[in-house]
mmCIF file of C-alpha atoms in Angstrom:
data_model
loop_
_atom_site.group_PDB
_atom_site.id
_atom_site.type_symbol
_atom_site.label_atom_id
_atom_site.label_comp_id
_atom_site.label_asym_id
_atom_site.label_seq_id
_atom_site.Cartn_x
_atom_site.Cartn_y
_atom_site.Cartn_z
ATOM 1 C CA MET A 601 28.254 1.283 1.794
ATOM 2 C CA ASP A 602 31.982 2.004 1.393
ATOM 3 C CA ASN A 603 34.707 0.814 3.790
ATOM 4 C CA GLN A 604 35.171 4.259 5.313
ATOM 5 C CA THR A 605 31.459 4.446 6.173
ATOM 6 C CA MET A 606 31.398 0.890 7.522
ATOM 7 C CA ASN A 607 34.488 1.396 9.678
ATOM 8 C CA ARG A 608 33.509 4.657 11.353
ATOM 9 C CA LYS A 609 32.098 4.557 14.844
ATOM 10 C CA ILE A 610 28.667 6.060 15.289
ATOM 11 C CA LYS A 611 26.412 6.815 18.233
ATOM 12 C CA LEU A 612 22.786 5.816 17.767
ATOM 13 C CA THR A 613 20.061 7.600 19.691
ATOM 14 C CA HIS A 614 16.606 6.206 20.299
ATOM 15 C CA LYS A 615 13.726 8.514 19.348
ATOM 16 C CA LEU A 616 10.234 7.404 18.403
ATOM 17 C CA SER A 617 7.051 9.370 18.748
ATOM 18 C CA PRO A 618 4.086 7.509 20.258
ATOM 19 C CA GLU A 619 2.053 7.892 17.051
ATOM 20 C CA ALA A 620 4.805 6.176 15.030
ATOM 21 C CA LYS A 621 4.791 3.117 17.284
ATOM 22 C CA ARG A 622 3.380 -0.144 15.959
ATOM 23 C CA ASN A 623 2.270 -2.865 18.340
ATOM 24 C CA ASN A 624 2.836 -5.932 16.172
ATOM 25 C CA ASN A 625 4.852 -9.140 16.059
ATOM 26 C CA PRO A 626 7.592 -7.876 13.717
ATOM 27 C CA SER A 627 8.317 -5.015 16.134
ATOM 28 C CA ARG A 628 8.363 -7.402 19.075
ATOM 29 C CA ALA A 629 10.527 -9.907 17.211
ATOM 30 C CA TRP A 630 13.124 -7.310 16.324
ATOM 31 C CA GLU A 631 13.220 -6.050 19.915
ATOM 32 C CA VAL A 632 14.096 -9.612 20.955
ATOM 33 C CA LEU A 633 16.722 -9.922 18.210
ATOM 34 C CA PHE A 634 18.281 -6.541 19.056
ATOM 35 C CA GLN A 635 18.480 -7.631 22.693
ATOM 36 C CA LYS A 636 19.894 -11.094 21.922
ATOM 37 C CA TYR A 637 22.650 -9.894 19.585
ATOM 38 C CA ASN A 638 23.277 -6.441 21.112
ATOM 39 C CA ILE A 639 22.687 -5.016 17.630
ATOM 40 C CA VAL A 640 22.777 -1.321 18.552
ATOM 41 C CA SER A 641 26.215 -1.696 20.142
ATOM 42 C CA GLN A 642 27.450 -3.719 17.154
ATOM 43 C CA ILE A 643 26.290 -1.015 14.736
ATOM 44 C CA GLU A 644 27.840 1.736 16.863
ATOM 45 C CA HIS A 645 31.140 -0.155 16.834
ATOM 46 C CA GLN A 646 31.403 -1.255 13.182
ATOM 47 C CA GLY A 647 28.712 0.754 11.372
ATOM 48 C CA TYR A 648 26.491 -2.223 10.526
ATOM 49 C CA PHE A 649 25.329 -5.619 11.767
ATOM 50 C CA ASP A 650 24.876 -8.698 9.568
ATOM 51 C CA ILE A 651 22.333 -11.285 10.632
ATOM 52 C CA LYS A 652 21.599 -14.685 9.123
ATOM 53 C CA THR A 653 18.135 -16.206 8.998
ATOM 54 C CA SER A 654 19.462 -19.065 11.163
ATOM 55 C CA GLN A 655 19.981 -16.474 13.939
ATOM 56 C CA MET A 656 16.404 -15.233 13.741
ATOM 57 C CA MET A 657 13.091 -16.532 14.987
ATOM 58 C CA ARG A 658 13.728 -20.282 14.617
ATOM 59 C CA ASN A 659 16.938 -20.077 16.651
ATOM 60 C CA SER A 660 16.402 -21.880 19.988
ATOM 61 C CA ASP A 661 17.924 -19.064 22.095
ATOM 62 C CA VAL A 662 15.769 -16.478 20.331
ATOM 63 C CA ARG A 663 12.662 -18.636 20.816
ATOM 64 C CA LYS A 664 13.456 -18.859 24.513
ATOM 65 C CA LEU A 665 13.751 -15.055 24.808
ATOM 66 C CA TRP A 666 10.494 -14.645 22.868
ATOM 67 C CA ASN A 667 8.631 -17.064 25.155
ATOM 68 C CA GLU A 668 9.910 -15.247 28.252
ATOM 69 C CA LYS A 669 8.359 -11.997 27.013
ATOM 70 C CA TYR A 670 5.345 -12.925 24.870
ATOM 71 C CA THR A 671 2.585 -15.491 24.864
ATOM 72 C CA ASN A 672 1.528 -15.135 21.230
ATOM 73 C CA THR A 673 2.861 -17.343 18.440
ATOM 74 C CA ILE A 674 6.405 -16.651 17.343
ATOM 75 C CA PRO A 675 6.440 -15.023 13.890
ATOM 76 C CA ASP A 676 8.163 -16.524 10.849
ATOM 77 C CA ASN A 677 11.337 -14.936 9.498
ATOM 78 C CA ARG A 678 9.591 -14.024 6.235
ATOM 79 C CA ASN A 679 7.011 -12.010 8.201
ATOM 80 C CA ILE A 680 9.609 -9.989 10.090
ATOM 81 C CA LEU A 681 11.701 -9.238 6.995
ATOM 82 C CA LYS A 682 9.100 -7.685 4.682
ATOM 83 C CA PHE A 683 8.817 -3.900 4.824
ATOM 84 C CA ASP A 684 7.252 -2.460 1.673
ATOM 85 C CA PHE A 685 6.951 1.011 3.174
ATOM 86 C CA SER A 686 9.033 2.899 5.720
ATOM 87 C CA ALA A 687 5.935 3.033 7.957
ATOM 88 C CA ASP A 688 6.050 -0.789 8.081
ATOM 89 C CA LEU A 689 9.469 -0.822 9.733
ATOM 90 C CA PRO A 690 9.592 -2.242 13.255
ATOM 91 C CA ASN A 691 9.680 0.303 16.073
ATOM 92 C CA ILE A 692 13.343 -0.247 16.891
ATOM 93 C CA PHE A 693 14.386 0.375 13.275
ATOM 94 C CA LYS A 694 12.387 3.605 13.138
ATOM 95 C CA ALA A 695 13.628 4.778 16.528
ATOM 96 C CA TYR A 696 17.306 4.324 15.662
ATOM 97 C CA LYS A 697 16.848 5.314 12.002
ATOM 98 C CA LEU A 698 18.051 1.909 10.785
ATOM 99 C CA GLN A 699 17.200 -0.095 7.692
ATOM 100 C CA ILE A 700 17.657 -3.711 6.695
ATOM 101 C CA MET A 701 18.866 -4.927 3.313
ATOM 102 C CA PRO A 702 19.310 -8.452 1.931
ATOM 103 C CA LEU A 703 22.934 -9.294 1.141
ATOM 104 C CA GLY A 704 22.431 -12.742 -0.280
ATOM 105 C CA LYS A 705 20.746 -16.077 0.179
ATOM 106 C CA ASP A 706 20.188 -15.884 3.936
ATOM 107 C CA THR A 707 22.057 -12.819 5.209
ATOM 108 C CA TYR A 708 20.749 -9.333 5.935
ATOM 109 C CA ARG A 709 22.574 -6.111 6.846
ATOM 110 C CA ILE A 710 21.212 -3.669 9.404
ATOM 111 C CA ALA A 711 22.698 -0.176 9.219
ATOM 112 C CA PRO A 712 21.764 3.518 9.186
ATOM 113 C CA PHE A 713 21.235 3.804 5.421
ATOM 114 C CA ASN A 714 18.136 4.870 3.520
ATOM 115 C CA MET A 715 16.235 2.178 1.606
ATOM 116 C CA TYR A 716 13.127 4.238 0.846
ATOM 117 C CA CYS A 717 12.382 7.098 -1.491
ATOM 118 C CA ASN A 718 9.930 9.824 -0.540
ATOM 119 C CA LEU A 719 7.265 10.016 -3.208
ATOM 120 C CA THR A 720 5.535 13.199 -4.185
ATOM 121 C CA ASP A 721 2.168 13.626 -5.822
ATOM 122 C CA GLU A 722 2.589 14.947 -9.320
ATOM 123 C CA GLU A 723 0.188 15.325 -12.164
ATOM 124 C CA VAL A 724 1.491 13.451 -15.165
ATOM 125 C CA PRO A 725 -0.199 12.899 -18.491
ATOM 126 C CA ILE A 726 -1.891 9.558 -19.043
ATOM 127 C CA HIS A 727 -0.568 7.547 -21.948
ATOM 128 C CA PRO A 728 -3.240 4.968 -22.864
ATOM 129 C CA ILE A 729 -1.954 1.517 -23.768
ATOM 130 C CA THR A 730 -4.143 -1.376 -24.821
ATOM 131 C CA SER A 731 -3.382 -5.049 -24.646
ATOM 132 C CA PRO A 732 -2.518 -6.723 -27.926
ATOM 133 C CA ILE A 733 -4.108 -9.945 -26.641
ATOM 134 C CA LYS A 734 -7.266 -10.821 -24.717
ATOM 135 C CA ILE A 735 -6.834 -12.810 -21.523
ATOM 136 C CA SER A 736 -10.116 -13.990 -20.055
ATOM 137 C CA SER A 737 -8.699 -14.555 -16.558
ATOM 138 C CA LEU A 738 -7.424 -10.976 -16.235
ATOM 139 C CA ASP A 739 -9.709 -7.952 -16.060
ATOM 140 C CA PHE A 740 -7.557 -5.006 -17.168
ATOM 141 C CA ASN A 741 -9.999 -2.609 -15.464
ATOM 142 C CA LYS A 742 -9.582 -4.257 -12.044
ATOM 143 C CA VAL A 743 -5.882 -4.794 -11.388
ATOM 144 C CA THR A 744 -5.575 -5.059 -7.611
ATOM 145 C CA THR A 745 -2.460 -7.129 -6.981
ATOM 146 C CA GLU A 746 1.218 -6.602 -7.702
ATOM 147 C CA PRO A 747 1.556 -9.819 -9.775
ATOM 148 C CA ASN A 748 -1.456 -8.795 -11.909
ATOM 149 C CA ALA A 749 0.005 -5.302 -12.384
ATOM 150 C CA GLN A 750 3.292 -6.833 -13.526
ATOM 151 C CA THR A 751 1.461 -9.124 -15.952
ATOM 152 C CA VAL A 752 -0.493 -6.184 -17.384
ATOM 153 C CA ALA A 753 2.701 -4.126 -17.700
ATOM 154 C CA GLU A 754 4.430 -6.943 -19.578
ATOM 155 C CA ILE A 755 1.506 -7.853 -21.863
ATOM 156 C CA THR A 756 0.745 -4.267 -22.853
ATOM 157 C CA GLY A 757 4.368 -3.360 -23.479
ATOM 158 C CA MET A 758 4.555 -0.827 -20.627
ATOM 159 C CA PHE A 759 7.817 -2.341 -19.370
ATOM 160 C CA ALA A 760 9.374 -2.097 -22.818
ATOM 161 C CA TYR A 761 8.129 1.450 -23.214
ATOM 162 C CA ILE A 762 9.469 2.646 -19.868
ATOM 163 C CA LEU A 763 12.640 0.579 -19.646
ATOM 164 C CA VAL A 764 13.733 0.489 -23.287
ATOM 165 C CA ASP A 765 12.030 3.111 -25.415
ATOM 166 C CA CYS A 766 12.394 5.870 -22.835
ATOM 167 C CA LYS A 767 15.694 5.016 -21.179
ATOM 168 C CA PHE A 768 17.662 7.566 -23.191
ATOM 169 C CA ASN A 769 15.230 10.378 -22.473
ATOM 170 C CA PRO A 770 15.276 11.383 -18.781
ATOM 171 C CA ASN A 771 12.277 13.657 -19.341
ATOM 172 C CA PHE A 772 10.091 11.042 -20.996
ATOM 173 C CA LEU A 773 7.145 11.652 -18.660
ATOM 174 C CA THR A 774 6.935 15.290 -19.679
ATOM 175 C CA ASN A 775 7.075 14.329 -23.356
ATOM 176 C CA TRP A 776 4.134 11.926 -23.370
ATOM 177 C CA SER A 777 1.205 12.961 -25.468
ATOM 178 C CA THR A 778 -2.327 11.967 -24.639
#
């Protein structure tokens, strides 16, 4: 985000359809945090709001606000900061079209930028790759977790193929042969 973008004043409007609403602890937690730190007003004034983990759910004032509103267990910071998909965003982020991005060790920036890419379904040719080694603890036909997928991609050379061999050819997917 450049200085001109960060320094402009914006007016945020709250719009969220009922079907987009999620009734979960991250949404509740962020409602409390937005209330505590007047985040919408801060973003309207300076274009963004930076928050430290020490200001989040283990902060005594935030805990007090949480306990005034909710009876369920207060969520951990790590659980309110993980949004793999735009649909996972807390209600208040979706309603104001805000995103959150890590800036460093314990600081996050909330602003109206786009952190997600819309994916489209496309038919692409399959390029079979086999593993040069046999690992008995990993079934290459049943890769169901992200760490396993990363291990398979490294062992089989997929990372090297995509990131090195194909980096100079922007149309590498269309040039694969089966």
